[in-house]
PDB file of C-alpha atoms in Angstrom:
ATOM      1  CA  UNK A1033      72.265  77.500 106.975  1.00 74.00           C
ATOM      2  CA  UNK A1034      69.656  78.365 104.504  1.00 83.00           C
ATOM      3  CA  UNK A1035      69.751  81.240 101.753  1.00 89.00           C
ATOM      4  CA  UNK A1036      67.456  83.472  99.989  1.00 87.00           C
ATOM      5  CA  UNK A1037      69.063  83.741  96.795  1.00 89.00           C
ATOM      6  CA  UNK A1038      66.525  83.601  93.416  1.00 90.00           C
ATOM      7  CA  UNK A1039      68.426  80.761  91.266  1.00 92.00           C
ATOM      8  CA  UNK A1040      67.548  79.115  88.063  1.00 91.00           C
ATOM      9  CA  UNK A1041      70.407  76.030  88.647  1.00 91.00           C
ATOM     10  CA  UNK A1042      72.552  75.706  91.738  1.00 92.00           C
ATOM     11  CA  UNK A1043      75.307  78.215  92.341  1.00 94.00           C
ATOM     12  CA  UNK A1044      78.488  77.208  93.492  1.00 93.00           C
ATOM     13  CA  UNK A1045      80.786  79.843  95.450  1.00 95.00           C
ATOM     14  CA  UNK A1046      84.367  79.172  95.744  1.00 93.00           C
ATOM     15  CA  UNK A1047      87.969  80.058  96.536  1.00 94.00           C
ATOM     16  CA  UNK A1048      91.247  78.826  95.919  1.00 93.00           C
ATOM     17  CA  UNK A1049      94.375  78.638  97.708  1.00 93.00           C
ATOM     18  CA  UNK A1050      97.298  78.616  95.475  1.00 94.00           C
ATOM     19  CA  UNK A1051     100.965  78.774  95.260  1.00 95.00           C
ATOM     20  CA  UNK A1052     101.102  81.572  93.524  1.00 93.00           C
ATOM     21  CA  UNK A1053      99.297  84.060  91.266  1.00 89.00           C
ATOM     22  CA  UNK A1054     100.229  82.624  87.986  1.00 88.00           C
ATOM     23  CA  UNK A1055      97.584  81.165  86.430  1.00 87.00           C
ATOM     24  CA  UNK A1056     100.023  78.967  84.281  1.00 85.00           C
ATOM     25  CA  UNK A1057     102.765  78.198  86.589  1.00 90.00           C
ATOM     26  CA  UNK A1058     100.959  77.871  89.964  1.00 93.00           C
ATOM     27  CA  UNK A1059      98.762  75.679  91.422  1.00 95.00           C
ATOM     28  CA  UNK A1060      95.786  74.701  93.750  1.00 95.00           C
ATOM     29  CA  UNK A1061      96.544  73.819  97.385  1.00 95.00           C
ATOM     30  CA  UNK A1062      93.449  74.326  98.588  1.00 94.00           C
ATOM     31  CA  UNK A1063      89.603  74.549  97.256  1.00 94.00           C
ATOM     32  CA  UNK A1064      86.565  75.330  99.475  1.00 94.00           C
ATOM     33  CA  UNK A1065      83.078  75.098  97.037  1.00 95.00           C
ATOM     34  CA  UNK A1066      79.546  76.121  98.964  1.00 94.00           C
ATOM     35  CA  UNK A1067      76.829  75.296  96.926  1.00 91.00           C
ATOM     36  CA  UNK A1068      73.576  77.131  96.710  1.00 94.00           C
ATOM     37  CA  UNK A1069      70.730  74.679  95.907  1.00 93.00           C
ATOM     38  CA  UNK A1070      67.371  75.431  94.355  1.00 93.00           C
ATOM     39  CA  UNK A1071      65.065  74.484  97.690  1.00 93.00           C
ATOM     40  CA  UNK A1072      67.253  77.420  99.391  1.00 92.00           C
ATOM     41  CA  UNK A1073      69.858  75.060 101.221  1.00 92.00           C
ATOM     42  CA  UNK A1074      73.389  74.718 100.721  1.00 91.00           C
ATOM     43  CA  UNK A1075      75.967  72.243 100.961  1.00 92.00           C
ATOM     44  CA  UNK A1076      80.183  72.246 101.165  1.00 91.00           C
ATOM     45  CA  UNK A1077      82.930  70.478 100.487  1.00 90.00           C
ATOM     46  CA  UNK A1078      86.585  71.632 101.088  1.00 92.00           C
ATOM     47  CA  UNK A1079      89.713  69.669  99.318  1.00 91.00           C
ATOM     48  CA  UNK A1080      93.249  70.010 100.291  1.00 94.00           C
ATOM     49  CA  UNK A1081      95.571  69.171  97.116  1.00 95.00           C
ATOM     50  CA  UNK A1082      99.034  68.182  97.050  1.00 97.00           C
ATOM     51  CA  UNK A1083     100.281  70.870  93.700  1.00 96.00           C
ATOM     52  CA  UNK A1084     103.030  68.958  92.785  1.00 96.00           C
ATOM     53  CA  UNK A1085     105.341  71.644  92.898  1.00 96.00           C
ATOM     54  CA  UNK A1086     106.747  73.073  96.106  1.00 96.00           C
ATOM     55  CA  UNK A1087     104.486  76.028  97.470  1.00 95.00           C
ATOM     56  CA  UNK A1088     106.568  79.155  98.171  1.00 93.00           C
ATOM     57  CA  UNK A1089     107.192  80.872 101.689  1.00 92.00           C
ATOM     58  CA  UNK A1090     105.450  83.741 100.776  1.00 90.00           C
ATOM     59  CA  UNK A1091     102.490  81.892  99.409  1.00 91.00           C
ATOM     60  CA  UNK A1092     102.203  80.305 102.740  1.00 91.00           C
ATOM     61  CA  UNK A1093     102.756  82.969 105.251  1.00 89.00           C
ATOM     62  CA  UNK A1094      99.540  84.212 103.689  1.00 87.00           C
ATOM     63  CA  UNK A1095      96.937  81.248 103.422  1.00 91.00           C
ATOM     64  CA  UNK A1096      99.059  78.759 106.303  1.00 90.00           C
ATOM     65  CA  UNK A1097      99.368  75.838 104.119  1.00 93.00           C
ATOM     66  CA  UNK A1098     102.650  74.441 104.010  1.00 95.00           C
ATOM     67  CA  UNK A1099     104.315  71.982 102.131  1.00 96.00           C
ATOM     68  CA  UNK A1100     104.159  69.460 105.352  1.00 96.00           C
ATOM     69  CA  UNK A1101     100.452  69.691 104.987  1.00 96.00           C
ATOM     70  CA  UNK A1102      99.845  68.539 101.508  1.00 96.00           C
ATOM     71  CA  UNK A1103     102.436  65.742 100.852  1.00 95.00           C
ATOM     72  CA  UNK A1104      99.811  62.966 101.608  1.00 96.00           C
ATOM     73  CA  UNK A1105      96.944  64.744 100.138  1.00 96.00           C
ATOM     74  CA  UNK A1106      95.295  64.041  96.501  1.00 96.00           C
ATOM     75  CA  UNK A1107      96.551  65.755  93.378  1.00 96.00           C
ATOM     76  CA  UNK A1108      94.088  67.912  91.559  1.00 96.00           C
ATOM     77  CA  UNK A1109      93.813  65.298  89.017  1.00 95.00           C
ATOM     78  CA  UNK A1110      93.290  61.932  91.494  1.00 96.00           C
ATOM     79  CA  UNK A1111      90.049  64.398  92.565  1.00 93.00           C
ATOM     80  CA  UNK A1112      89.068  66.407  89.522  1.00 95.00           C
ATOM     81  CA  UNK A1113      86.287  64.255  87.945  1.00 95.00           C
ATOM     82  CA  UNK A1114      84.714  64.026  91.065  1.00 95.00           C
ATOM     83  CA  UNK A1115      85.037  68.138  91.258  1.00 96.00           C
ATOM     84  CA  UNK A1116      83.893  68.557  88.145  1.00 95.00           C
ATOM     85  CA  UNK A1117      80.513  66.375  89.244  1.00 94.00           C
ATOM     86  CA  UNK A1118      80.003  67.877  92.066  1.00 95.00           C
ATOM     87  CA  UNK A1119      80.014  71.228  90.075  1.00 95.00           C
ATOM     88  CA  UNK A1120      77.852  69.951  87.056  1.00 94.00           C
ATOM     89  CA  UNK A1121      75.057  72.348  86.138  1.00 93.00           C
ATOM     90  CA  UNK A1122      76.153  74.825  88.740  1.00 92.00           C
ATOM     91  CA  UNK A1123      76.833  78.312  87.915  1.00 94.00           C
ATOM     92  CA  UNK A1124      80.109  80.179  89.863  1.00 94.00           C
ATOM     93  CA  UNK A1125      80.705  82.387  92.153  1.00 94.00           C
ATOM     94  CA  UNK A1126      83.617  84.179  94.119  1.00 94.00           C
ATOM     95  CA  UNK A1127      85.392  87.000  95.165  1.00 93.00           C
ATOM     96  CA  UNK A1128      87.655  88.346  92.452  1.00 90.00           C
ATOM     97  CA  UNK A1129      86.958  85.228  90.915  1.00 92.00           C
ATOM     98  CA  UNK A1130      86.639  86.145  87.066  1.00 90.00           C
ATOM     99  CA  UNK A1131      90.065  87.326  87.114  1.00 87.00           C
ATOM    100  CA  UNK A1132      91.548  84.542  89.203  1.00 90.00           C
ATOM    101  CA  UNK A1133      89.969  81.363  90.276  1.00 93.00           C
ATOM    102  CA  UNK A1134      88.015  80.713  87.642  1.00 93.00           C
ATOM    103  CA  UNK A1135      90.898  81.087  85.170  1.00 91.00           C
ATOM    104  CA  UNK A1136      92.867  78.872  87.877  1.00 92.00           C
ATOM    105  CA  UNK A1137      90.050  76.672  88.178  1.00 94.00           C
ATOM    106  CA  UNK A1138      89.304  76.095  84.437  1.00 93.00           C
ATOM    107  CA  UNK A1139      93.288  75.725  83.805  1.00 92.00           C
ATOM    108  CA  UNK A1140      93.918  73.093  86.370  1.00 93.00           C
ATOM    109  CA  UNK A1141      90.856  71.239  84.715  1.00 92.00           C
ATOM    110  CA  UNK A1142      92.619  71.422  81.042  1.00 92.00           C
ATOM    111  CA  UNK A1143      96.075  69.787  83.205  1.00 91.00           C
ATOM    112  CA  UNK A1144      93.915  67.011  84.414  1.00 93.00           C
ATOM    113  CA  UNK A1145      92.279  66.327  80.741  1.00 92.00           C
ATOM    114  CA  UNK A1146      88.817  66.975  82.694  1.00 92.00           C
ATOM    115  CA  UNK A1147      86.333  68.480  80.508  1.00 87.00           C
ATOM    116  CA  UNK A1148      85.146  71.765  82.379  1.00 89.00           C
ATOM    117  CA  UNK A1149      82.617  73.911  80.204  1.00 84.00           C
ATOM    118  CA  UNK A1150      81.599  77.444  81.509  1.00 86.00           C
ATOM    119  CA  UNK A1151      80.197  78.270  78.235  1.00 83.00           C
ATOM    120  CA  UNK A1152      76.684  77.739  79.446  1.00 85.00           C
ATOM    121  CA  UNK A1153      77.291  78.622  83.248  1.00 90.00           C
ATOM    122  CA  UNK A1154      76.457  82.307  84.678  1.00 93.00           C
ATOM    123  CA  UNK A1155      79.799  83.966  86.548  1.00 93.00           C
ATOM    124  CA  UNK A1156      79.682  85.888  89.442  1.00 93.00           C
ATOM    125  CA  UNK A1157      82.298  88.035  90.846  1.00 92.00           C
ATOM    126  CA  UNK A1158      81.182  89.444  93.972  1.00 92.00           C
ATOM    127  CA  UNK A1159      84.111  91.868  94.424  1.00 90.00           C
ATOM    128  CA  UNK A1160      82.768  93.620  90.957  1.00 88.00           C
ATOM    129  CA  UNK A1161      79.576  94.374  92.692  1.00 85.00           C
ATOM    130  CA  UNK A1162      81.251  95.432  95.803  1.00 87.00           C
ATOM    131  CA  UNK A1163      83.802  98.132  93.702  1.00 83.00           C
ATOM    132  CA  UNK A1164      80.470  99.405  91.791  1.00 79.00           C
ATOM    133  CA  UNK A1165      78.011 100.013  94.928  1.00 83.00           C
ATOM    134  CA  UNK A1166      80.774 100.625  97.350  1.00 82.00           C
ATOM    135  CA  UNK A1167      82.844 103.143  95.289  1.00 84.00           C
ATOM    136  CA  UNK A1168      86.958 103.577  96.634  1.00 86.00           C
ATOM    137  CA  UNK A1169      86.921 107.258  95.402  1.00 90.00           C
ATOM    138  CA  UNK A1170      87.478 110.395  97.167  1.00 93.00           C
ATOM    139  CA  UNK A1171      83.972 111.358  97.512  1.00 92.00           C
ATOM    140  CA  UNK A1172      83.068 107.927  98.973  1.00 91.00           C
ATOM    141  CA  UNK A1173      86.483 108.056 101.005  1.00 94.00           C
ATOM    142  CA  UNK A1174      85.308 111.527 102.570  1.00 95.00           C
ATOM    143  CA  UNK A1175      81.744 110.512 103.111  1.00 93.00           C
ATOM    144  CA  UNK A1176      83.202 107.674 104.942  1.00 93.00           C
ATOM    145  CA  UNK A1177      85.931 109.424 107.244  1.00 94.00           C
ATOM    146  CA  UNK A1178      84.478 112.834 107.600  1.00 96.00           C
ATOM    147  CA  UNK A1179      80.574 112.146 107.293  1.00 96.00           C
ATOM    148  CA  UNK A1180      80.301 115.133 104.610  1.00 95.00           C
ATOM    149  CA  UNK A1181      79.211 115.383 100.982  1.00 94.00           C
ATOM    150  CA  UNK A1182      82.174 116.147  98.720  1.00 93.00           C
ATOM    151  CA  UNK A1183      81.142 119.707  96.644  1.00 90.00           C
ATOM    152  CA  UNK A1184      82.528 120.566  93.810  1.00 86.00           C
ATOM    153  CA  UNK A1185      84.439 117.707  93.212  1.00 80.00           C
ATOM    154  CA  UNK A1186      87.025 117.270  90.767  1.00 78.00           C
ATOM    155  CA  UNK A1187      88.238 121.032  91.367  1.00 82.00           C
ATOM    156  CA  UNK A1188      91.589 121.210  92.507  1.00 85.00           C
ATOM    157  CA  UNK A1189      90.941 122.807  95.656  1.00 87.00           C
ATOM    158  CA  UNK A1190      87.733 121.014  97.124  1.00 88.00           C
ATOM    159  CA  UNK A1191      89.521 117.957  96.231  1.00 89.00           C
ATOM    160  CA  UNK A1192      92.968 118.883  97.917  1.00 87.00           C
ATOM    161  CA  UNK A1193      91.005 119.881 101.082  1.00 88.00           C
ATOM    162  CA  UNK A1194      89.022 116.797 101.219  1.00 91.00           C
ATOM    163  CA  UNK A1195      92.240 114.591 100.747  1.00 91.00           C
ATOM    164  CA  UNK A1196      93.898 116.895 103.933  1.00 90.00           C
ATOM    165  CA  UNK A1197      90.534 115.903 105.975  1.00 93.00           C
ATOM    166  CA  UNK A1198      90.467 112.102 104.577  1.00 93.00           C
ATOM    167  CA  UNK A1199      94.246 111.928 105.825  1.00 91.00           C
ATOM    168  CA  UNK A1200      93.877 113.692 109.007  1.00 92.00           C
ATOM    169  CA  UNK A1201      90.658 111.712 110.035  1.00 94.00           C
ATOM    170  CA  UNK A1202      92.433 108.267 108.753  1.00 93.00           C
ATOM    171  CA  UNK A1203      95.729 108.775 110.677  1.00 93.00           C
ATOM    172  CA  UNK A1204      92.856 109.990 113.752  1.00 94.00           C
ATOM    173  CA  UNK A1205      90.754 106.879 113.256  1.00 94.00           C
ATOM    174  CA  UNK A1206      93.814 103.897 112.797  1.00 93.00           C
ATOM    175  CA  UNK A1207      96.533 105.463 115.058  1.00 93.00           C
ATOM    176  CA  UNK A1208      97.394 102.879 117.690  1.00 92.00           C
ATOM    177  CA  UNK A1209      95.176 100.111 115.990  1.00 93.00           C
ATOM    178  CA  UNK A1210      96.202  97.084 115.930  1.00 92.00           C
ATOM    179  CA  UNK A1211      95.974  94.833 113.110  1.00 88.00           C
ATOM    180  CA  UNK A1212      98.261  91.242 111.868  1.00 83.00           C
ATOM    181  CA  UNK A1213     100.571  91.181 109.564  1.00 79.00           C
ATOM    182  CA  UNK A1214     101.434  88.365 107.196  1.00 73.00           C
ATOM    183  CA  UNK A1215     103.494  86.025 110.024  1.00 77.00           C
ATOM    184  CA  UNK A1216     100.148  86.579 112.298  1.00 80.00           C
ATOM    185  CA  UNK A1217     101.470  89.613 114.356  1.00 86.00           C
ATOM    186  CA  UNK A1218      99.465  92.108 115.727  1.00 89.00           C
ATOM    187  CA  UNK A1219     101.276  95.794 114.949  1.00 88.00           C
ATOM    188  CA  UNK A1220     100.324  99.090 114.620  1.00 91.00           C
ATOM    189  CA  UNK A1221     100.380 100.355 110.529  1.00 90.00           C
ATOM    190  CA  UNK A1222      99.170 103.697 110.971  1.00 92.00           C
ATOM    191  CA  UNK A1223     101.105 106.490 112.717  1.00 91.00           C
ATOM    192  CA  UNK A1224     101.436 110.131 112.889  1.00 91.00           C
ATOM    193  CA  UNK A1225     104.439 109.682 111.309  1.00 88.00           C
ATOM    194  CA  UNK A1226     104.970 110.489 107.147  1.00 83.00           C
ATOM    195  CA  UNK A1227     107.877 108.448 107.096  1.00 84.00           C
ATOM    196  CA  UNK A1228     105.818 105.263 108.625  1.00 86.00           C
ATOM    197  CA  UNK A1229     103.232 106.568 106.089  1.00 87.00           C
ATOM    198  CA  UNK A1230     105.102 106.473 103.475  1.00 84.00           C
ATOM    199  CA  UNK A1231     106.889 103.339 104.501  1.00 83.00           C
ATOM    200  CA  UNK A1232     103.644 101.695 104.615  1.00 82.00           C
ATOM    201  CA  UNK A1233     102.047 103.218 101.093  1.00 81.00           C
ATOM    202  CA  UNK A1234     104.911 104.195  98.595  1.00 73.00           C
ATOM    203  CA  UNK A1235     107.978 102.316  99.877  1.00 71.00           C
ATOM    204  CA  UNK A1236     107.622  99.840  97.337  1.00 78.00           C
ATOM    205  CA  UNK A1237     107.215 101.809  94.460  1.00 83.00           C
ATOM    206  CA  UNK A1238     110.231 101.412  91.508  1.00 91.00           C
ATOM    207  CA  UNK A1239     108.882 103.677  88.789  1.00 90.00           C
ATOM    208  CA  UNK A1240     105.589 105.210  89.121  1.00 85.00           C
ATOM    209  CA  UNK A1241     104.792 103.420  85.890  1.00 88.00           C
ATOM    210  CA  UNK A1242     104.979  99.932  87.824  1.00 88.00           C
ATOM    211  CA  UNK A1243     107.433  98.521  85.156  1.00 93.00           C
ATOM    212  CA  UNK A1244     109.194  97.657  87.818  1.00 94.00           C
ATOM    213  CA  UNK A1245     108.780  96.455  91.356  1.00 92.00           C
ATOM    214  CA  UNK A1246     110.706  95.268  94.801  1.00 92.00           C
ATOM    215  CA  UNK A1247     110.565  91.342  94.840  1.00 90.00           C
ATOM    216  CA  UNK A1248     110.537  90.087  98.749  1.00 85.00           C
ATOM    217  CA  UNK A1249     113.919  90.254  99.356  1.00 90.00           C
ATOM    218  CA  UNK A1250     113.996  94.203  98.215  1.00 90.00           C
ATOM    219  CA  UNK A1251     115.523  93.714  94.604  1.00 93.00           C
ATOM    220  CA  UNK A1252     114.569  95.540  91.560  1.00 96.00           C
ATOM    221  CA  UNK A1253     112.540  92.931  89.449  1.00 96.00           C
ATOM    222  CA  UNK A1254     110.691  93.756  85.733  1.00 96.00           C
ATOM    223  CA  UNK A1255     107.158  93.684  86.123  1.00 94.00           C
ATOM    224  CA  UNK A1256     106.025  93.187  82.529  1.00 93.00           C
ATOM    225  CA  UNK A1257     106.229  91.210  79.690  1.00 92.00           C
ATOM    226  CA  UNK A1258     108.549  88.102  79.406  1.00 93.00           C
ATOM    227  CA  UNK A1259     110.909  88.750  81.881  1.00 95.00           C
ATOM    228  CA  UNK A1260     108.548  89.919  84.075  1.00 93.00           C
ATOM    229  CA  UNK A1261     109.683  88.325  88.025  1.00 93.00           C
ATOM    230  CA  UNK A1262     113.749  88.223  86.746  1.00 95.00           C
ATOM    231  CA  UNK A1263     115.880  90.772  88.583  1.00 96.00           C
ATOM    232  CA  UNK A1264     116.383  93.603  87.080  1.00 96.00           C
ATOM    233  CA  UNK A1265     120.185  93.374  87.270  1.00 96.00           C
ATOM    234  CA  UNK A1266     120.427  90.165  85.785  1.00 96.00           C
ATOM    235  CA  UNK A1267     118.451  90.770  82.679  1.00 96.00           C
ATOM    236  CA  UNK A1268     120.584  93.650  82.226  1.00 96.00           C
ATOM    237  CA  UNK A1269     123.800  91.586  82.607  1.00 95.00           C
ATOM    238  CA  UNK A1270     122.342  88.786  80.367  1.00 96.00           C
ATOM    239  CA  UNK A1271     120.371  90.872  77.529  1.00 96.00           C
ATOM    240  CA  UNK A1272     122.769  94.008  77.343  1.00 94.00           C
ATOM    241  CA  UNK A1273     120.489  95.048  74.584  1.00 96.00           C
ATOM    242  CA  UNK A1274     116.805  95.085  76.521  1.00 96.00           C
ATOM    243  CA  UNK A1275     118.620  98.519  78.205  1.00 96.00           C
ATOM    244  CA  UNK A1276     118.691  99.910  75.071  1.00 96.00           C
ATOM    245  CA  UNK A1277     115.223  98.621  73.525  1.00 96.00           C
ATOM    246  CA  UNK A1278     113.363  99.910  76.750  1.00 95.00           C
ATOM    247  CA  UNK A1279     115.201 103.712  76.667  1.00 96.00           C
ATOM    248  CA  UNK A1280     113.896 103.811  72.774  1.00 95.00           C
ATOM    249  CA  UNK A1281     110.432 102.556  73.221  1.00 94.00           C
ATOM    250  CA  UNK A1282     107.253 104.248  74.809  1.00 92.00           C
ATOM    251  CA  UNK A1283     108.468 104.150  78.339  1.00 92.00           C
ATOM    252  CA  UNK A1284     107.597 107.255  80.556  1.00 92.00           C
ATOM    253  CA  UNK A1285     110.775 108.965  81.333  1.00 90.00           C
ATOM    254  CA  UNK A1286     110.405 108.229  85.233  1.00 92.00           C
ATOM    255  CA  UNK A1287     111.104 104.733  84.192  1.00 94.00           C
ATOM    256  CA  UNK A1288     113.914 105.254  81.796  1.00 95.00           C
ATOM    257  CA  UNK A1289     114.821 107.343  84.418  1.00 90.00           C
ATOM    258  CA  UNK A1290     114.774 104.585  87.224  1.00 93.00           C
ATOM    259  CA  UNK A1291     116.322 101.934  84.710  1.00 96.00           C
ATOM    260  CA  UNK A1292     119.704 104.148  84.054  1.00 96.00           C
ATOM    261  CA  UNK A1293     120.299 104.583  87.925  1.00 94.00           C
ATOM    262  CA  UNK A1294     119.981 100.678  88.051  1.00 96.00           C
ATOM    263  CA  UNK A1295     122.585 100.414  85.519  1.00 95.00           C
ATOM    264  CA  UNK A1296     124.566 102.707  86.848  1.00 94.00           C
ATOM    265  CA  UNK A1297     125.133 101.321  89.767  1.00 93.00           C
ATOM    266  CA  UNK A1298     125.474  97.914  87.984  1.00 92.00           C
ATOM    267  CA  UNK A1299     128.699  99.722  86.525  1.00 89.00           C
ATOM    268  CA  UNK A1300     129.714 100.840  89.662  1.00 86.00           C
ATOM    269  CA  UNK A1301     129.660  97.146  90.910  1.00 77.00           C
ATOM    270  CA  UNK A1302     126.434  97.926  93.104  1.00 65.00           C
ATOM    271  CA  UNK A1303     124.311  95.504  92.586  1.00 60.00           C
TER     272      UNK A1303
END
């Protein structure tokens, strides 16, 4: 395979498969680097890593790597000068990578005591471009599902009506389509059903403020700050006080709101 990119050093594009999404706690279980050379070929190399740490059921449900699969494989730091070569003078490249694996990348680098310098390297996040040229807006949303030209847009009507079309043409378009879910299942997401629709885009919605979310197991967990992945139940029970600090800060009242009902039926012993 060849490309036909215009490059003034080699570009490496990457992902990462990782425990979890937190750049300080998680880890790599998987990297997968395709280089871009100057002469217009390209060349790969894929590592599995054992993380250390144990990788969550959640984590792999979604990329298939299990904890079976990396307990003979190299940790990052038995491979991560030989990484770090293989990357030398190459700039980076990924999808959502400027928030993520970069950040990942670069942190698991600073564990290993591996010098890793993107000072002098160009980033490229190839979901950025996507978002900008392939806006998710309402316009681009009824364009898509309805082949018309949103007019007047951003007045309340013309934009109610083209949300009733965009809705009536999705539910048209994905009704009885099949798609997997996160165990590999085929099902069928979209129905001419609101509660199924609602199941499927609000059901995990706390406080519309997203202070608060469901964990996997359907509990109330914070969503911010330092005790952001605790339950929300047991922060309450073990910092009586962070009730009271949240109800007299800048909260919106939805989520002051939310928070009381929690405690509420904490004191009803409905946890």
């Amino acid at each position: 395979m060849a490309h036909n990119l215009k490059l003034k050093k080699p570009l490496a594009v990457f992902d990462l498969e990782t425990t979890g999404i937190n750049i300080q706690k998680d880890r790599i279980v998987e990297i997968s680097v395709v280089k871009a050379l100057l002469n217009g070929e390209i060349e790969s190399k894929t590592f599995r890593v054992n993380p250390g740490i144990p990788i969550p059921i959640e984590s792999s449900l979604i990329h298939g790597i299990y904890d079976e699969d990396v307990k003979d494989c190299p940790t990052f730091k038995n491979f991560a000068k030989t990484l770090a070569q293989f990357l030398t003078g190459c700039d980076l490249a990924g999808f959502n990578s400027n928030r993520f694996d970069v950040p990942m990348l670069v942190e698991e680098f600073l564990r290993a005591d591996v010098d890793f310098d993107i000072k002098n390297r160009k980033l490229v996040d190839a979901q950025r471009i996507f978002h900008m040229m392939e806006p998710r807006n309402l316009a681009a949303a009824y364009k898509f599902y309805c082949n018309k030209d949103l007019q007047n847009a951003h007045s309340a009507y013309a934009d109610t009506m083209a949300t009733f079309e965009v809705l009536c043409a999705q539910v048209a378009r994905y009704e009885g389509v099949k798609i997997k879910n996160e165990n590999g299942e085929l099902y069928e997401p979209i129905q001419n059903d609101m509660e199924a629709l609602h199941n499927l885009t609000a059901s995990k919605i706390v406080d519309f403020a997203n202070r608060m979310a469901f964990n996997a197991k359907g509990e109330e967990i914070i969503n911010f700050g330092k005790h952001s992945g605790k339950r929300v139940v047991d922060v309450l029970t073990q910092e009586p006080a962070y009730y009271d600090w949240m109800m007299k800060s800048d909260f919106p009242l939805d989520t002051k709101r939310k928070l009381t009902e929690i405690k509420m039926r904490m004191a009803f012993g409905k946890k």
